[in-house]
Coordinates of C-alpha atoms in Angstrom, one line a residue:
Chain U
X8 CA 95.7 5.7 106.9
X9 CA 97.9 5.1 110.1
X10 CA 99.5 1.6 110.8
X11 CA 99.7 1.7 114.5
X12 CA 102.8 -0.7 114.3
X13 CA 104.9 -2.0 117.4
X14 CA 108.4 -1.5 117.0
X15 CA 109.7 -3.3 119.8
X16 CA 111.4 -5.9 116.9
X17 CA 114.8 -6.1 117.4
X18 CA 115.9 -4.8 113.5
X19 CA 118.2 -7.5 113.2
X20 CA 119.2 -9.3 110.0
X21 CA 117.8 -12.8 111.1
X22 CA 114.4 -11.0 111.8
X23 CA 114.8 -9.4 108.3
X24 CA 114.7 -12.7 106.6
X25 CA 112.0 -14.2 109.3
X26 CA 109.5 -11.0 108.0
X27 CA 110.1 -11.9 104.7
X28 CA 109.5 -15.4 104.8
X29 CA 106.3 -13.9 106.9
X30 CA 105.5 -12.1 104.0
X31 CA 105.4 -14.2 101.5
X32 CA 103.7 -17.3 102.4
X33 CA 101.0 -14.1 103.8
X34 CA 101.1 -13.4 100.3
X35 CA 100.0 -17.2 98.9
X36 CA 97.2 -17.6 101.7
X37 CA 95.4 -14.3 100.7
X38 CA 95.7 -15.4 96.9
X39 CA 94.4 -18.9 97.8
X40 CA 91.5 -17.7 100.0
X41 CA 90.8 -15.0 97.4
X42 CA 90.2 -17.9 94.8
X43 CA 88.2 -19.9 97.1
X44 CA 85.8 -16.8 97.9
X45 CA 85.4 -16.4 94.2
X46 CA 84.0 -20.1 94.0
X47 CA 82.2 -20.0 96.4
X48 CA 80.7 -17.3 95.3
X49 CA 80.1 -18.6 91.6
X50 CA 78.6 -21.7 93.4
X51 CA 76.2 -19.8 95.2
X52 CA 74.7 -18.1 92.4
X53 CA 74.4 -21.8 90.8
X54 CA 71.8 -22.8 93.7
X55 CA 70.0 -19.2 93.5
X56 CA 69.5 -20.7 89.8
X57 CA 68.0 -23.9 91.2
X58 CA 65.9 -22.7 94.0
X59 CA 64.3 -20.0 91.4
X60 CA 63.5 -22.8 88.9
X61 CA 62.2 -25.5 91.4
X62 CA 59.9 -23.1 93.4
X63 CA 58.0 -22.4 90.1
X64 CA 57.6 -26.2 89.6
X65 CA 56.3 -26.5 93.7
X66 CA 53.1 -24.4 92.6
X67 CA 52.4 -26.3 89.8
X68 CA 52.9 -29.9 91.4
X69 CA 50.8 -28.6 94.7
X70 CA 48.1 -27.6 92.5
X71 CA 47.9 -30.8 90.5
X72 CA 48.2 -32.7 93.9
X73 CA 45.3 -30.8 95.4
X74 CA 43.2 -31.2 92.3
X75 CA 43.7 -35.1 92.5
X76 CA 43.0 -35.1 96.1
X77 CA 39.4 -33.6 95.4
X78 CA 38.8 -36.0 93.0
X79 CA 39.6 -38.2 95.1
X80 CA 37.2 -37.1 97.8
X81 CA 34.3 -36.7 95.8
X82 CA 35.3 -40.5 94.9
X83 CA 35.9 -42.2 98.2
X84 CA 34.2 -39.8 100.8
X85 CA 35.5 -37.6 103.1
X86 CA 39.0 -40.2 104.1
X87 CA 41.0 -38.0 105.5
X88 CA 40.1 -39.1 109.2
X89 CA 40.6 -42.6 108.3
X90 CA 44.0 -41.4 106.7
X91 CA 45.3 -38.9 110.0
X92 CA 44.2 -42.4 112.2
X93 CA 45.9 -44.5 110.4
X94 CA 49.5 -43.2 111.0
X95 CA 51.7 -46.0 112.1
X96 CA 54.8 -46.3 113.9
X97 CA 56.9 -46.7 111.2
X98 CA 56.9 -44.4 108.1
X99 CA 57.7 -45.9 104.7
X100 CA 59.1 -42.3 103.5
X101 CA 62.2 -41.2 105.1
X102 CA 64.2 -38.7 104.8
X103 CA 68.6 -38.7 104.6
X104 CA 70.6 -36.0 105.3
X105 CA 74.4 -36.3 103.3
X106 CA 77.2 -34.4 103.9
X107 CA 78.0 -33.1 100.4
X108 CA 81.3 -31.2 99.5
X109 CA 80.6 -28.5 97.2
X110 CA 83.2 -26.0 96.6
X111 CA 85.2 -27.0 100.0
X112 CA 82.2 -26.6 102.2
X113 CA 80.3 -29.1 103.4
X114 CA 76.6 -28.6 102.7
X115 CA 73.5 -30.9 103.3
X116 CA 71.4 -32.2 101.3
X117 CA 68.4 -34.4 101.4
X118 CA 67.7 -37.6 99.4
X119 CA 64.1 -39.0 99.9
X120 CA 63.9 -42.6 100.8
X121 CA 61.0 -45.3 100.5
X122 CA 60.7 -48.4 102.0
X123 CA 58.0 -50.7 100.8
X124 CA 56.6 -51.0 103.9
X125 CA 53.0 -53.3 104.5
X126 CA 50.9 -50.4 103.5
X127 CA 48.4 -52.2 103.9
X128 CA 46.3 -49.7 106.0
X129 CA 46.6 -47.8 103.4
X130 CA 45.3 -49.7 100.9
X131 CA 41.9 -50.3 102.7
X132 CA 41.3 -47.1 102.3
X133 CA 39.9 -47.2 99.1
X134 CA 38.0 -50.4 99.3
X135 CA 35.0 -48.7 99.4
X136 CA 34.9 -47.2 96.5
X137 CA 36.9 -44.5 94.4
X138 CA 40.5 -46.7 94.9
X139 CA 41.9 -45.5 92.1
X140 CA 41.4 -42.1 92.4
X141 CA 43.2 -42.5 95.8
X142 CA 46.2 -44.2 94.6
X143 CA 46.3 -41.2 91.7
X144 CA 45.8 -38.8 94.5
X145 CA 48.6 -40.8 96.5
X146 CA 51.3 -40.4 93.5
X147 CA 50.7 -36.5 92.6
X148 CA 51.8 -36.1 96.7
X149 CA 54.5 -38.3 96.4
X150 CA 55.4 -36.4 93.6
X151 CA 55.1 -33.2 94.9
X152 CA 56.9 -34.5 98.5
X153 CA 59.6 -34.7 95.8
X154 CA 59.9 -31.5 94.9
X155 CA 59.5 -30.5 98.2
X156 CA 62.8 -32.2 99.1
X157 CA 64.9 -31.2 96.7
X158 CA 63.9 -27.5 97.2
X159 CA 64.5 -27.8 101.3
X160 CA 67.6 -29.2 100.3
X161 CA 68.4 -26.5 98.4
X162 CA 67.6 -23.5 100.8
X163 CA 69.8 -25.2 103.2
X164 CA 72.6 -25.6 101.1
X165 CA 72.2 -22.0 100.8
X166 CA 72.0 -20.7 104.0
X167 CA 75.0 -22.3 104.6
X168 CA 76.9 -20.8 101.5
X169 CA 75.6 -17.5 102.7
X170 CA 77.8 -18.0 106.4
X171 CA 80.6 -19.4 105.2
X172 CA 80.8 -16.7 102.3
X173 CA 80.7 -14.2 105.2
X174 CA 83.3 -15.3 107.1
X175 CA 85.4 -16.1 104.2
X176 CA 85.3 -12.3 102.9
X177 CA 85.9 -11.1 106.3
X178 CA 88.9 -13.2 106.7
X179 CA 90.4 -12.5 102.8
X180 CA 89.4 -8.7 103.9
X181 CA 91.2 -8.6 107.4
X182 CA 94.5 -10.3 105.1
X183 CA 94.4 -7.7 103.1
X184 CA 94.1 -4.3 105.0
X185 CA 95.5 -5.6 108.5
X186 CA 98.2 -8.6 107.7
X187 CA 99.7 -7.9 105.0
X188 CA 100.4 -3.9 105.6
X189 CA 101.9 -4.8 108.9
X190 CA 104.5 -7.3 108.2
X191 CA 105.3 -4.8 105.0
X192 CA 106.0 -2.1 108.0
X193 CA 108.1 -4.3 109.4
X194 CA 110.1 -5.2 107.0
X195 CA 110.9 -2.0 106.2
X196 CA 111.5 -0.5 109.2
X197 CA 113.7 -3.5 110.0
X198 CA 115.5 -2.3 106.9
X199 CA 116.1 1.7 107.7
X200 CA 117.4 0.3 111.2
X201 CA 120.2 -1.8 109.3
X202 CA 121.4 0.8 106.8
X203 CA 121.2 3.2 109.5
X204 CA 123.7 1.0 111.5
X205 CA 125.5 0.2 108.5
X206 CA 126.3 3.9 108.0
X207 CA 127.3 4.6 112.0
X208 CA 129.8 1.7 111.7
X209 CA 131.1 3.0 107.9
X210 CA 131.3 6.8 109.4
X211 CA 132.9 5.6 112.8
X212 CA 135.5 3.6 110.2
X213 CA 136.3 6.9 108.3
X214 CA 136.8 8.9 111.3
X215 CA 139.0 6.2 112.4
X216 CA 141.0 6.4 109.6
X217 CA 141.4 9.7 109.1
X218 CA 142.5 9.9 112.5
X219 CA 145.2 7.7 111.9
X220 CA 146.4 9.4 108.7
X221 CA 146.8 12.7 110.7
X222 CA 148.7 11.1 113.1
X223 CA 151.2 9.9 110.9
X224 CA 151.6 13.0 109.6
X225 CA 152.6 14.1 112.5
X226 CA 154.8 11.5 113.1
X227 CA 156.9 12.0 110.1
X228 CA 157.1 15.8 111.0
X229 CA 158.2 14.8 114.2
X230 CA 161.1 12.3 113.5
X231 CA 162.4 14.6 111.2
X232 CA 163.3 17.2 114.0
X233 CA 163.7 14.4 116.6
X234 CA 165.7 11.7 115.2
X235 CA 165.2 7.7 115.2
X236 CA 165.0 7.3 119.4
X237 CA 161.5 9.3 119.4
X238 CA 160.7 6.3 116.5
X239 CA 159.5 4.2 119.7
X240 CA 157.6 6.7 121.7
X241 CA 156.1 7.8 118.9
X242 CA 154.9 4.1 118.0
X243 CA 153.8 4.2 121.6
X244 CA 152.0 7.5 121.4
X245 CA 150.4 6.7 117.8
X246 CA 149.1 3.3 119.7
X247 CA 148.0 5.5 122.6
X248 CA 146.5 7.8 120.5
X249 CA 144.3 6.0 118.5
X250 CA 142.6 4.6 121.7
X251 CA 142.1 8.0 122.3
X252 CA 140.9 8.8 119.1
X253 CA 138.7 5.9 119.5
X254 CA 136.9 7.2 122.7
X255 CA 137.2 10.9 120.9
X256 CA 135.1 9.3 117.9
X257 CA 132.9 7.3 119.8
X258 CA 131.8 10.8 121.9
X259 CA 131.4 12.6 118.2
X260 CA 129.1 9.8 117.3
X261 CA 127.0 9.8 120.5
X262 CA 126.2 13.4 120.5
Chain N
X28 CA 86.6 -21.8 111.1
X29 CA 82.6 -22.6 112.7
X30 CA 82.2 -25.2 110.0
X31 CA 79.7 -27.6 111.2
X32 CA 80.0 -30.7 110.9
X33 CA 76.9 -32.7 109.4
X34 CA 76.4 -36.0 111.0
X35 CA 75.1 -37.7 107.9
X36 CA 71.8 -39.4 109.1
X37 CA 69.5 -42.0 107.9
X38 CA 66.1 -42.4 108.2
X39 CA 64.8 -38.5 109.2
X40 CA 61.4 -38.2 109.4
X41 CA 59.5 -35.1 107.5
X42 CA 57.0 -32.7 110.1
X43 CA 53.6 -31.1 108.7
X44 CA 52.0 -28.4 109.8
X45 CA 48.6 -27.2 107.3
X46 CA 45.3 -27.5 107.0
X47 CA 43.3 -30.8 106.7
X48 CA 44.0 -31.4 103.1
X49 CA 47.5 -30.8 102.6
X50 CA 47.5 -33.0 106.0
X51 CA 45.9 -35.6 104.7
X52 CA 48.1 -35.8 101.2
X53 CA 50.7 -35.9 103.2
X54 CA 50.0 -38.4 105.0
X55 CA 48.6 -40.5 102.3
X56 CA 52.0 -39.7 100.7
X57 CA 53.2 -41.7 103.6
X58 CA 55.0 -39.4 106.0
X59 CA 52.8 -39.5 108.9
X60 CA 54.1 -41.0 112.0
X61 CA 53.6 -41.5 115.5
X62 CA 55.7 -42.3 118.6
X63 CA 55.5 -44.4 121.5
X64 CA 54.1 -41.9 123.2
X65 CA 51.6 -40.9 120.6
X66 CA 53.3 -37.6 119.7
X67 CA 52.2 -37.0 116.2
X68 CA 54.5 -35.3 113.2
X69 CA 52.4 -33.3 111.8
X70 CA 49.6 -30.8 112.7
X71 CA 45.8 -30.2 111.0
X72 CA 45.4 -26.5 111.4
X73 CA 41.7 -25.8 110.7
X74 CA 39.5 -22.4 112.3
X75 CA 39.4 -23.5 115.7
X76 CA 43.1 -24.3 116.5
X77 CA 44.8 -21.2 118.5
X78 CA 48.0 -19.5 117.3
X79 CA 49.8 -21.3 120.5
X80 CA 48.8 -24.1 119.5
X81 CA 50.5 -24.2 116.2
X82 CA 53.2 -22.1 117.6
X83 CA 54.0 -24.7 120.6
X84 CA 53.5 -27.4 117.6
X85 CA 56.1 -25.9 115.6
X86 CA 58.6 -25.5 118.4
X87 CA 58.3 -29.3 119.0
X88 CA 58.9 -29.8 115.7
X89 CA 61.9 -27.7 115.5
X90 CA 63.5 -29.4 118.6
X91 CA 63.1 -32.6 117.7
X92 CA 66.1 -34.2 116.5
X93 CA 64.4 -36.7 114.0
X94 CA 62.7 -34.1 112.2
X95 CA 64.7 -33.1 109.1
X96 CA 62.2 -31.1 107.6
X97 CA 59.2 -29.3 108.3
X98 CA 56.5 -28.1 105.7
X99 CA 54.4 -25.8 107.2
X100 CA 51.5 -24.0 104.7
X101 CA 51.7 -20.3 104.2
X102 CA 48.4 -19.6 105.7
X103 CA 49.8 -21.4 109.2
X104 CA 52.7 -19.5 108.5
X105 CA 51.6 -15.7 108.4
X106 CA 49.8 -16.7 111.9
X107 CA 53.1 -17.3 113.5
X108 CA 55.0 -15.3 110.8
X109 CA 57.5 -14.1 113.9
X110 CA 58.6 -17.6 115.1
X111 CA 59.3 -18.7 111.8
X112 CA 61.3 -15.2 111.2
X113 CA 63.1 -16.1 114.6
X114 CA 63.9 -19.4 113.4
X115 CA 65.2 -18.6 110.1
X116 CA 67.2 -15.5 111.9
X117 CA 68.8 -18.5 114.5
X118 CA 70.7 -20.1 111.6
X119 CA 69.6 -23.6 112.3
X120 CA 70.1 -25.6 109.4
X121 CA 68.7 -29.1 110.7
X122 CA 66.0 -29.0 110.2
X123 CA 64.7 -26.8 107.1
X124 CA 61.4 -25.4 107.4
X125 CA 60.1 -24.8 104.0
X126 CA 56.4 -23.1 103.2
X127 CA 54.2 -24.6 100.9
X128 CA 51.3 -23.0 99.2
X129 CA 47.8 -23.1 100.8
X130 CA 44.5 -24.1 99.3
X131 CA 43.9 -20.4 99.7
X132 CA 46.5 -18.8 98.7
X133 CA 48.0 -20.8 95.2

């Protein structure tokens, strides 16, 4: 596939070693956000595990809850109204949300938090008559509120994994094809420009020379049918001359 | 990077949305709660209540910046199955809505 590169980089040596340095430190943040997808990844499957195992325990625990709850209810009498009434300003279960740091994301979780509050409302309840079956009933729910928490917990945490995995990939994937690819274009198109430069300046130096060499030739045929006086203007043409051949040379190479 | 940030917070308060006996275990389990202005946490979803209802119910819920979790039974669910989906789809994290069986439906 086509890298549409810009080559409006001046292919000079200091750029050469800028690219490079470019290059490699492109290098060690695609490796290191290569690793990190990875455990996120592995950490992700980790809390799949979890919320398989703890939903299974949710249909057990609601069933036993329910159960005790009837039992209750054919103990007490239909409380329920006396229970929905009965809801106070201030709940003795509460909920906290932490920031946890799993894998280098941060992810919620939930711990569930009781306060022995006067509960004494509650406690009333079953004063006339089936108490115990109450309280039972009480602790299955609490138990079951349990579960519930962890398992919310959970299928945030894994929301969350999900987005972050997403952007993650997309930013290890755009590395990869996009990043990297360029600056490896660059470099060596940076490099061609040099060698081709390094060649104009090593062929302009041969021509140079071999300018020269004729000229001398020349020379010496020269003074041996002029004599020693032509010495100077020959000096004078040779210094001439080679300007000349310079500007001569520097047409060849422009054409 | 879009990381958010979560502010870690004490004392968040668990919503309800079911029928009258999950309702009342939950409350009984303690997380019932009323405000000041008598705005209640939870919801008893029985035959009579309307799909708004529970839907506007749930929206509160959702809004609410105390609520760090809301358990909502799959019966009430399937009646407002598409704003739950919408939720979910929104990518709000805070707070979770998680569906719990129904005395119907185990």
């Amino acid at each position: 596939f086509r890298i549409k590169m810009s080559t409006g980089i001046l292919p000079s040596r200091m750029n050469l070693q800028l690219f490079k340095i470019k290059a490699v430190s492109a290098k060690k943040g695609f490796d290191l956000l290569k690793k990190k997808a990875d455990a996120l990844k592995k950490a992700f499957r980790g809390i799949l595990q979890k919320i398989v195992e703890s939903k299974a325990c949710i249909g057990e625990d609601y069933n036993e809850a329910m159960l005790g709850l009837a039992e209750a209810t054919f103990a007490a009498g239909d409380f329920s109204r006396a229970v929905v009434d009965h809801v106070k300003k201030k709940t003795p279960v509460r909920l906290t949300v932490h920031s946890d740091n799993i894998a280098g994301v941060h992810l919620p979780i939930f711990t569930l938090r009781h306060e022995e509050d006067n509960s004494d409302d509650n406690s009333l309840l079953g004063l006339t008559g089936g108490g115990t079956a109450i309280n039972k009933a009480r602790e299955k729910f609490t138990k079951f509120l349990k579960v519930l928490v962890t398992v919310a917990s959970l299928q945030t945490q894994f929301v969350t994994l999900d987005q972050v995995i997403k952007v993650t990939n997309r930013r290890v994937n755009a590395l990869e094809f996009v990043l990297i690819p360029k600056i490896k274009f660059t470099i060596d198109y940076i490099d061609k420009e040099l060698d081709e430069e390094s060649r104009e300046d090593f062929f302009r130096l041969k021509k140079v020379v071999e300018a020269k060499k004729q000229r001398q030739a020349e020379k010496y045929a020269n003074n041996d049918n002029k004599g020693k006086q032509d010495n100077e203007n020959a000096e004078e043409e040779v210094m001439v001359e080679e300007q000349d051949a310079f500007d001569d040379d520097d047409e060849d190479v422009f054409i | 990077m879009g990381k958010k940030k979560f502010m870690s917070q004490t004392d968040m308060k668990i919503g309800v949305i079911g029928d009258e006996d999950t309702v009342t275990g939950m409350c009984l389990a303690g997380i019932g709660h009323v405000d000041g202005q008598g705005k209640k946490n939870f919801l008893v979803v029985d035959s009579k209540t309307h799909q708004k209802e529970v839907e506007d119910k749930f929206h509160e819920l959702v809004s609410r910046k105390d609520v760090a979790m809301v358990l909502i039974t799959q019966a009430c669910a399937e009646g407002i199955r598409m704003t739950v989906d919408q939720y979910a789809a929104s990518g709000q994290v805070i707070p979770t809505v998680l569906e719990i069986p129904s005395a119907e439906m185990p």
